[in-house]
XYZ file of C-alpha atoms in Angstrom:
661
model
C 68.930 137.691 83.064
C 72.347 136.753 81.728
C 73.008 134.067 84.350
C 69.743 132.261 83.591
C 70.477 132.350 79.876
C 73.998 131.013 80.380
C 72.609 128.089 82.361
C 69.787 127.364 79.898
C 71.989 125.421 77.456
C 70.522 127.291 74.482
C 73.526 128.263 72.388
C 71.505 130.078 69.719
C 69.624 132.275 72.205
C 72.864 132.965 74.069
C 74.701 134.020 70.931
C 71.864 136.342 69.945
C 71.789 138.002 73.371
C 75.527 138.529 73.770
C 75.766 139.843 70.197
C 73.117 142.448 71.046
C 75.048 143.402 74.185
C 78.257 143.801 72.207
C 76.551 146.081 69.685
C 75.047 148.229 72.469
C 78.437 148.550 74.141
C 80.130 149.484 70.874
C 77.513 152.180 70.272
C 78.108 153.456 73.803
C 81.903 153.583 73.478
C 81.601 155.186 70.039
C 79.947 158.127 71.804
C 81.958 158.183 75.015
C 85.414 156.884 74.037
C 86.120 156.936 70.276
C 89.702 155.693 70.738
C 88.523 152.643 72.652
C 85.804 152.072 70.059
C 88.358 152.079 67.214
C 90.621 149.662 69.094
C 87.749 147.261 69.797
C 86.948 147.042 66.072
C 90.254 145.250 65.410
C 90.395 141.476 65.192
C 91.496 139.663 68.358
C 95.161 138.637 68.499
C 95.597 137.192 72.007
C 92.262 135.877 73.260
C 88.823 135.123 71.862
C 85.473 133.880 73.061
C 84.324 130.381 72.054
C 81.000 128.569 72.437
C 80.890 124.833 71.754
C 79.580 121.601 73.191
C 81.618 122.183 76.356
C 79.879 125.501 76.942
C 81.373 128.978 76.889
C 85.053 129.753 77.453
C 87.986 131.987 76.515
C 90.783 130.637 74.327
C 94.395 131.752 74.231
C 95.056 132.201 70.501
C 98.805 131.724 70.810
C 98.662 128.180 72.254
C 94.951 127.215 71.932
C 94.705 126.687 75.695
C 91.458 127.440 77.497
C 91.482 130.092 80.223
C 88.783 128.470 82.339
C 89.080 124.792 83.356
C 86.855 122.079 81.927
C 85.447 119.497 84.346
C 83.372 116.467 83.358
C 83.245 117.809 79.823
C 81.862 121.240 80.765
C 83.499 124.657 80.969
C 83.606 126.134 84.483
C 83.553 129.755 83.281
C 79.961 130.396 84.357
C 80.317 128.593 87.697
C 83.538 130.431 88.591
C 82.083 133.815 87.698
C 78.892 133.077 89.613
C 80.994 132.260 92.659
C 82.933 135.533 92.243
C 79.654 137.441 92.279
C 78.397 135.942 95.542
C 78.752 138.125 98.660
C 81.991 139.959 97.680
C 82.361 141.404 101.198
C 82.516 137.848 102.588
C 84.075 136.133 99.575
C 87.688 135.029 100.053
C 88.381 135.743 96.363
C 87.932 139.436 97.139
C 90.176 141.498 99.410
C 88.979 144.267 101.733
C 91.199 147.271 102.480
C 90.196 149.501 105.370
C 93.110 151.987 105.551
C 93.580 151.076 109.213
C 90.522 153.109 110.228
C 88.167 151.882 112.904
C 85.831 153.276 115.541
C 87.868 154.673 118.395
C 87.225 157.556 120.734
C 89.275 160.720 120.246
C 91.059 162.802 122.875
C 88.670 165.548 123.981
C 91.544 167.464 125.574
C 93.274 167.943 122.220
C 90.172 168.167 120.036
C 87.304 169.262 122.286
C 84.747 169.952 119.533
C 85.804 167.372 116.945
C 86.222 164.614 119.514
C 82.947 165.375 121.292
C 80.804 164.944 118.190
C 82.717 161.928 116.817
C 82.693 160.201 120.214
C 78.990 160.958 120.397
C 78.374 158.785 117.337
C 79.922 155.828 119.169
C 77.699 156.461 122.181
C 74.665 156.581 119.885
C 75.372 153.033 118.752
C 74.500 151.756 122.222
C 71.030 153.268 121.921
C 70.507 151.937 118.392
C 71.547 148.292 118.927
C 74.989 148.678 117.346
C 77.085 145.564 116.651
C 80.845 144.942 116.552
C 81.118 143.842 112.930
C 80.311 145.896 109.842
C 76.930 145.399 108.212
C 76.311 146.369 104.589
C 73.245 145.408 102.614
C 73.844 142.772 99.960
C 72.878 145.186 97.175
C 75.420 147.883 98.096
C 79.201 147.728 97.705
C 81.687 150.421 98.803
C 84.577 151.691 96.695
C 85.532 148.741 94.460
C 88.705 148.111 92.437
C 88.874 145.304 89.852
C 92.154 144.295 88.216
C 91.549 142.013 85.259
C 88.098 140.979 84.069
C 88.641 137.548 82.451
C 85.399 138.071 80.582
C 83.648 140.071 83.290
C 80.586 137.833 83.689
C 80.701 138.245 87.482
C 80.390 142.011 87.113
C 77.190 141.656 85.094
C 75.821 139.093 87.542
C 76.318 141.652 90.327
C 74.701 144.438 88.322
C 71.679 142.353 87.305
C 71.060 141.449 90.945
C 70.684 145.185 91.609
C 74.039 145.709 93.312
C 74.932 149.406 93.578
C 78.624 150.374 93.581
C 79.484 153.520 95.479
C 82.545 153.928 93.242
C 84.161 151.560 90.764
C 87.628 151.375 89.233
C 88.351 148.764 86.528
C 91.719 147.978 84.965
C 92.024 145.419 82.168
C 95.461 145.314 80.569
C 94.484 143.140 77.603
C 92.284 144.665 74.915
C 90.980 141.246 73.824
C 89.924 140.436 77.382
C 88.044 143.706 77.562
C 86.453 143.055 74.155
C 85.182 139.728 75.481
C 83.676 141.482 78.512
C 81.633 143.616 76.102
C 79.642 140.492 75.224
C 78.504 140.149 78.832
C 78.702 143.426 80.757
C 76.105 146.067 79.962
C 78.512 148.975 80.415
C 75.992 151.829 80.002
C 73.809 150.348 82.745
C 76.865 149.481 84.860
C 78.005 153.094 84.852
C 74.467 154.138 85.798
C 74.654 151.852 88.836
C 77.653 153.722 90.250
C 77.138 156.718 92.529
C 77.501 160.102 90.815
C 79.270 158.596 87.809
C 82.290 157.624 89.919
C 83.358 154.854 87.554
C 86.897 154.860 86.159
C 87.843 152.463 83.357
C 91.395 151.790 82.182
C 92.018 149.469 79.239
C 95.371 148.296 77.916
C 97.565 151.174 79.081
C 98.876 151.650 82.588
C 96.577 153.532 84.909
C 97.202 157.252 84.962
C 98.308 158.349 88.443
C 96.613 161.733 88.072
C 93.242 160.119 87.344
C 93.664 157.626 90.177
C 94.449 160.478 92.567
C 91.305 162.220 91.372
C 89.311 159.002 91.799
C 90.068 159.039 95.528
C 90.098 162.824 95.945
C 86.639 163.473 94.487
C 85.135 161.108 97.069
C 87.860 161.600 99.639
C 85.925 160.404 102.668
C 83.867 157.499 101.342
C 86.767 156.220 99.215
C 89.104 156.488 102.194
C 87.429 153.815 104.233
C 86.412 150.391 102.897
C 87.844 149.462 99.513
C 86.922 146.147 97.930
C 89.516 144.679 95.560
C 89.528 141.783 93.105
C 92.660 140.702 91.239
C 92.018 137.884 88.734
C 95.473 137.432 87.259
C 99.036 138.627 87.725
C 101.445 140.362 85.377
C 104.092 143.116 85.672
C 101.640 145.677 84.273
C 98.903 144.515 86.629
C 101.265 144.709 89.613
C 102.238 148.267 88.628
C 98.600 149.291 88.311
C 97.754 147.819 91.710
C 100.720 149.588 93.295
C 99.664 152.972 91.923
C 96.100 152.478 93.166
C 97.253 151.306 96.598
C 99.678 154.222 96.986
C 97.040 156.781 96.073
C 94.503 155.088 98.333
C 96.888 155.223 101.291
C 98.028 158.803 100.719
C 94.381 159.914 100.571
C 94.082 159.059 104.273
C 96.380 161.845 105.452
C 96.348 165.614 105.736
C 92.808 166.058 107.067
C 93.566 168.443 109.933
C 90.968 169.750 112.391
C 89.155 172.947 113.311
C 91.063 173.061 116.603
C 94.464 172.953 114.868
C 93.407 175.614 112.379
C 92.245 177.917 115.189
C 95.652 177.573 116.854
C 97.298 178.434 113.534
C 95.148 181.543 113.134
C 95.858 182.686 116.674
C 99.591 182.114 116.270
C 99.612 183.975 112.965
C 97.947 187.028 114.477
C 100.493 187.063 117.298
C 103.389 186.610 114.882
C 102.559 189.628 112.733
C 105.218 192.371 112.858
C 104.540 194.703 115.774
C 106.280 196.748 118.433
C 106.980 193.609 120.458
C 108.511 191.688 117.557
C 110.244 192.506 114.289
C 109.416 189.361 112.342
C 109.987 189.716 108.609
C 107.511 188.180 106.148
C 108.268 186.800 102.688
C 107.335 189.350 100.060
C 109.095 188.823 96.747
C 111.136 185.593 96.416
C 113.580 185.194 93.523
C 116.065 182.487 92.584
C 119.649 182.619 93.787
C 122.605 181.259 91.841
C 123.831 178.920 94.565
C 122.785 175.361 95.469
C 120.408 174.914 98.394
C 120.762 171.730 100.423
C 117.552 170.673 102.162
C 118.294 168.442 105.145
C 115.687 166.170 106.699
C 116.172 163.879 109.684
C 115.720 160.568 107.877
C 118.086 157.691 108.572
C 120.062 158.276 105.372
C 121.199 161.672 106.687
C 123.995 159.832 108.517
C 125.600 158.852 105.203
C 125.386 162.459 103.935
C 126.919 164.283 106.904
C 130.488 164.065 105.603
C 129.407 165.525 102.263
C 127.436 168.338 103.923
C 130.317 169.216 106.239
C 132.854 169.250 103.421
C 130.638 171.437 101.249
C 128.909 173.697 103.747
C 130.736 176.706 102.359
C 129.532 175.918 98.838
C 125.777 175.667 99.434
C 122.969 177.175 101.490
C 121.841 174.706 104.162
C 118.162 174.470 105.108
C 117.866 172.383 108.273
C 114.341 171.000 108.645
C 112.943 170.326 112.108
C 114.944 167.874 114.200
C 117.709 167.601 111.570
C 119.377 170.515 113.348
C 120.639 168.242 116.144
C 122.684 165.753 114.054
C 123.930 168.645 111.893
C 125.260 170.663 114.803
C 126.688 167.591 116.514
C 128.620 166.955 113.290
C 130.002 170.496 113.384
C 127.712 171.825 110.657
C 126.034 175.223 111.095
C 122.771 175.482 109.155
C 122.095 178.756 107.397
C 118.374 178.597 108.151
C 116.302 176.448 110.498
C 112.927 175.589 108.933
C 109.907 175.097 111.226
C 106.126 174.893 110.717
C 104.874 173.383 113.995
C 102.036 174.985 115.970
C 102.886 172.977 119.087
C 103.886 174.768 122.279
C 106.783 172.441 123.108
C 108.664 173.383 119.929
C 110.436 176.109 121.927
C 111.595 173.525 124.470
C 113.276 171.524 121.724
C 114.837 174.497 119.956
C 116.095 176.274 123.071
C 119.312 174.263 123.566
C 120.153 173.856 119.849
C 119.030 176.938 117.906
C 121.617 179.411 119.198
C 122.191 182.086 116.500
C 120.757 180.105 113.591
C 118.157 182.229 111.753
C 114.624 180.837 111.932
C 112.745 180.523 108.632
C 109.251 179.368 109.447
C 105.580 179.172 108.598
C 103.221 181.896 109.774
C 101.424 179.537 112.194
C 104.516 178.593 114.208
C 104.205 178.828 117.977
C 105.195 182.382 119.037
C 107.366 181.119 121.901
C 109.620 179.430 119.348
C 109.917 182.641 117.331
C 110.947 184.514 120.449
C 114.033 182.296 120.771
C 115.549 183.386 117.474
C 117.840 186.350 116.880
C 116.491 186.543 113.331
C 112.976 185.502 112.272
C 111.858 185.117 108.662
C 108.257 184.055 108.070
C 106.410 182.749 105.025
C 102.678 182.270 104.572
C 102.215 178.517 104.491
C 99.603 177.246 102.051
C 97.369 174.299 102.862
C 96.487 175.776 106.252
C 93.616 178.226 106.796
C 95.876 180.835 108.380
C 98.046 180.908 105.256
C 95.167 182.551 103.387
C 94.071 184.968 106.105
C 95.282 187.936 104.092
C 95.757 188.567 100.398
C 99.480 187.981 100.521
C 101.468 188.383 97.298
C 103.210 185.104 97.992
C 101.897 181.915 99.620
C 104.173 178.890 99.798
C 102.322 175.732 98.787
C 103.237 172.011 99.200
C 104.478 172.531 102.780
C 102.780 169.483 104.314
C 102.774 166.998 105.890
C 106.356 167.290 107.226
C 108.623 170.229 107.904
C 110.931 168.715 105.276
C 108.228 169.398 102.697
C 108.187 173.058 103.715
C 111.967 173.357 103.496
C 111.964 171.640 100.127
C 109.188 173.848 98.718
C 111.119 176.935 99.805
C 114.298 175.618 98.200
C 112.502 174.823 94.940
C 111.218 178.390 94.821
C 114.453 180.090 95.876
C 117.103 177.902 94.242
C 117.818 176.751 90.719
C 119.774 173.776 92.115
C 118.449 171.800 95.074
C 120.128 168.950 96.943
C 118.102 166.529 99.067
C 119.647 164.870 102.119
C 117.717 162.777 104.632
C 114.310 163.384 103.004
C 113.685 159.643 102.985
C 109.871 159.484 102.713
C 109.947 155.899 103.873
C 111.340 153.146 106.052
C 114.685 151.729 104.897
C 115.173 148.088 105.845
C 118.131 147.722 108.164
C 117.945 151.350 109.335
C 116.052 153.282 111.980
C 113.490 155.964 111.164
C 115.712 158.934 111.990
C 119.405 159.852 111.926
C 121.434 158.530 114.847
C 122.375 161.709 116.717
C 118.894 163.204 116.713
C 116.307 164.046 119.341
C 114.749 160.595 119.120
C 117.552 158.723 120.862
C 118.347 155.134 119.963
C 115.749 153.604 117.665
C 115.172 150.056 116.457
C 116.166 149.260 112.893
C 113.356 148.245 110.555
C 112.913 144.700 109.284
C 110.024 143.021 107.508
C 108.769 141.924 110.916
C 108.525 145.340 112.590
C 107.420 147.640 109.783
C 104.414 149.825 110.647
C 101.075 148.236 109.825
C 99.981 149.024 106.291
C 103.471 149.844 104.991
C 103.966 148.893 101.339
C 107.116 148.511 99.227
C 107.943 151.508 97.028
C 110.609 152.265 94.478
C 113.884 153.067 96.278
C 115.964 156.061 95.258
C 118.649 153.733 93.947
C 117.400 150.817 91.848
C 118.234 148.932 88.647
C 118.302 152.201 86.713
C 121.293 153.256 88.810
C 123.092 149.922 88.972
C 126.431 151.291 90.152
C 124.873 152.903 93.214
C 122.593 149.934 93.799
C 125.603 147.664 94.129
C 127.000 149.890 96.881
C 123.767 149.718 98.900
C 123.429 147.390 101.895
C 122.308 143.815 101.321
C 118.516 143.452 101.046
C 118.207 147.197 100.423
C 114.504 148.061 100.188
C 112.233 150.951 101.082
C 108.689 150.808 102.434
C 106.192 153.605 102.809
C 102.900 154.341 104.514
C 100.124 156.874 104.056
C 101.907 159.899 105.491
C 105.216 159.188 103.727
C 103.369 158.626 100.442
C 101.653 161.984 100.854
C 104.992 163.615 101.609
C 106.545 162.133 98.465
C 103.593 163.393 96.416
C 104.054 166.909 97.767
C 107.792 166.851 97.008
C 107.099 165.839 93.412
C 104.363 168.439 93.078
C 106.714 171.159 94.350
C 109.233 170.183 91.678
C 106.604 170.282 88.925
C 105.181 173.607 90.071
C 108.291 175.617 90.977
C 110.497 174.032 88.283
C 114.032 174.388 89.643
C 116.748 173.588 87.124
C 118.228 170.580 88.947
C 117.095 168.372 91.840
C 119.575 165.826 93.169
C 118.422 163.249 95.715
C 121.378 161.981 97.749
C 119.287 159.897 100.136
C 118.673 156.150 100.361
C 114.944 156.491 100.899
C 112.082 156.522 98.414
C 112.489 157.612 94.816
C 111.037 161.089 94.266
C 109.554 161.767 90.852
C 111.441 164.685 89.288
C 114.600 164.277 91.393
C 117.713 162.545 90.089
C 119.224 159.802 92.300
C 122.810 160.917 92.817
C 125.862 160.108 94.913
C 128.165 162.960 96.064
C 131.034 161.400 94.103
C 129.173 162.147 90.867
C 129.458 165.941 91.083
C 131.475 168.833 92.518
C 130.115 172.062 93.948
C 131.748 175.288 92.847
C 133.076 177.715 95.409
C 130.876 180.728 95.818
C 130.413 183.792 97.995
C 127.900 182.294 100.377
C 127.352 185.400 102.509
C 126.179 187.294 99.428
C 123.371 184.823 98.724
C 122.305 184.501 102.342
C 121.950 188.275 102.435
C 119.984 188.107 99.187
C 117.529 185.548 100.596
C 116.979 187.688 103.681
C 116.242 190.688 101.476
C 113.157 188.881 100.157
C 111.497 189.395 103.550
C 110.076 192.626 104.937
C 108.779 193.935 108.270
C 106.357 196.297 106.529
C 103.018 194.627 107.237
C 101.099 196.579 104.604
C 103.693 195.752 101.946
C 103.099 192.061 102.610
C 99.344 192.025 103.173
C 97.345 194.199 100.828
C 93.994 193.289 102.392
C 93.653 192.858 106.145
C 89.984 191.892 106.557
C 88.572 193.779 109.506
C 85.658 191.368 109.983
C 87.862 188.273 109.674
C 85.421 186.781 107.129
C 82.765 186.443 109.839
C 79.749 186.990 107.593
C 81.077 184.538 105.015
C 81.695 181.977 107.748
C 78.155 182.385 109.087
C 76.733 181.919 105.578
C 78.894 178.823 105.092
C 77.792 177.403 108.421
C 74.190 177.875 107.337
C 74.890 176.052 104.068
C 76.290 173.076 105.993
C 73.384 173.176 108.454
C 70.917 172.935 105.584
C 72.423 169.548 104.676
C 71.277 168.268 108.074
C 67.655 168.697 107.074
C 67.917 165.893 104.518
C 66.143 162.599 105.178
C 68.677 159.749 105.244
C 67.156 156.283 105.462
C 69.867 153.871 104.277
C 73.626 153.471 104.373
C 73.733 153.901 100.629
C 72.006 157.273 100.994
C 74.420 158.229 103.777
C 77.450 157.500 101.575
C 75.994 159.752 98.884
C 75.219 162.429 101.490
C 78.785 162.312 102.787
C 80.082 162.848 99.251
C 77.753 165.813 98.828
C 78.887 167.395 102.096
C 82.531 166.903 101.180
C 81.889 168.403 97.743
C 80.543 171.542 99.443
C 83.661 171.668 101.639
C 86.052 171.117 98.728
C 84.423 173.834 96.636
C 84.565 176.270 99.544
C 88.234 175.493 100.204
C 88.983 176.141 96.533
C 87.032 179.409 96.266
C 87.779 180.769 99.753
C 90.653 178.777 101.310
C 90.635 180.597 104.636
C 86.987 179.781 105.325
C 86.938 176.343 103.695
C 90.091 174.892 105.237
C 89.161 176.230 108.674
C 86.208 173.816 108.817
C 87.110 171.137 106.254
C 89.178 168.870 108.491
C 86.652 168.572 111.292
C 83.757 168.174 108.835
C 85.730 165.348 107.191
C 86.290 163.627 110.543
C 82.598 164.050 111.405
C 81.485 162.549 108.094
C 83.924 159.656 108.272
C 83.077 158.732 111.852
C 79.367 159.045 111.121
C 79.772 156.726 108.161
C 81.815 154.169 110.099
C 79.408 154.222 113.030
C 76.464 153.634 110.691
C 78.120 150.486 109.373
C 77.918 149.027 112.891
C 74.130 149.145 112.796
C 72.644 145.650 112.256
C 70.332 146.642 109.393
C 70.170 149.087 106.521
C 67.523 151.355 108.028
C 69.526 154.127 109.704
C 66.964 156.943 109.714
C 66.553 157.045 113.508
C 70.319 156.956 114.005
C 70.892 159.800 111.539
C 68.161 161.888 113.168
C 70.013 161.679 116.497
C 73.419 162.182 114.866
C 72.408 165.394 113.119
C 71.674 166.975 116.499
C 75.290 166.321 117.510
C 76.577 167.749 114.224
C 74.428 170.880 114.532
C 75.779 171.442 118.036
C 79.357 171.057 116.770
C 78.772 173.652 114.030
C 77.402 176.078 116.617
C 80.392 175.527 118.902
C 82.891 176.047 116.071
C 81.267 179.345 115.132
C 81.227 180.484 118.765
C 84.873 179.502 119.255
C 85.844 181.492 116.173
C 83.921 184.573 117.339
C 85.674 184.390 120.704
C 89.067 184.302 118.989
C 88.585 187.238 116.635
C 87.006 189.365 119.374
C 90.455 189.614 120.942
C 92.068 191.227 117.881
């Protein structure tokens, strides 16, 4: 054991052992990461390991200062690392993130099936001696993020004690510091001690956002809950890495949906199809128009853009998103299209007094009563929702969640070569309310550091040091904060830009910076006069009322056999024997993997069930952590009965729906 050897005061034996470890690690990285291997062969320039009469330490080569303190003539490196390795879940050197998730009963009126099974897990705790606090065995750690290793002894101490990491992310910005860790950490065995190879290692360069997103996405449920974090030193690069990880962790918590919501979307879609009682037109063949499209959200910064929109409404197509229609019309601005994606039944109540003759451009799952209000209805198949993939449509609009502003923006990126963003804030602006002033939300309180939503984190504002002129015109203490749903929205906006590739994206708002959009003030450009009616007519021509022209394959059985087979596949997972919390975490990952693969190969079937299965797995996992010991076999045996019943009820509910069409 490394710890015993370090305490044995045998310098020769220690040097022999750590040299062997370094060689093994180099052989491992030579096979798995040749670039890292080549870099590690170079001589140290910043830090190096020393062993002398004071013990073992790390020296800063630029000033000969020791990294770890020396007390009574002895280095404290071993003692400090041993302390770091003791009970991380209860160690004040470590930080626990929980994404704001806790056991709480759901509303059975809104989610009768999902809520019944998840609430049932809470009730089960009373019969299995559940406790208020979380209980994890000392040899199992949840998703763990480590920023800076400072030699990494503590990591090896944990591994040698038999600690199993469910997932592990390591970032070490200094190559010399990582090289030193190779003398102590047995990396091949460390990676073996992480569930399903879920170990991500970043050395020297900034963490890659795509890989971090994948780190959370591939274990979406288990990585969404408890996350253990250790930060051993601070630097600009370290702060940036931590921010990326935290943003991706938060955004992973949103967009789960539920079976009940998906069923409503399917039912609405079937009722919204062109028929004798309605003449809704569906998007068939979108092309780009040669006129700017202004996408208007109802963020607080819309107020500062109203004068620009009003002055230029003849020179651009205006997409009003959701409740932005109220401040626009009160300012004397007539939107060219009102964008909506809500399934809710009270959408019609909101639109009734404000829609008037504005054409409705909406997702297929919109509540039919809202469609009935409009003189003109134009419908697109909205991706990300099961109903969007009900038929083999030639065009499905992706990146339309989580807000209606995302849907309007995705449409604009597909239809326009130039897109303007107004009021798509994706965050909370200090000193401002959440929405524009003359909107449906009435008077709102302005945000300050004291009343930001719990879990909000600072993000890059649209105007910062890279746009100094605009930054100087911003209010004092200008800053933007975001939370999980706003972070997800910003991700979807950026993804829409990357995928649909419009020529120019100008962000006129004061909210969060959107990757791919250029922060711009209206004074920096002029819109050319154009024949607006021509391009509005052109957009409308991309929609058709010919159902068969839009949907080439209307499945008569509504995928019923495939759904029954999928339900059986999920049911087979309930036959597994689960004895420990560690095994349950792995089981949850396996169930989610089945769901993710199904959603990718058959989106209609997969997405229909994925949200509720995710909620079931997460609530099962959280409930299990309230059991006072690691033996959860009896609890899981009872829980699987609830899950089996929920699967049966979902299948029955689906059969009842399709029997009516």
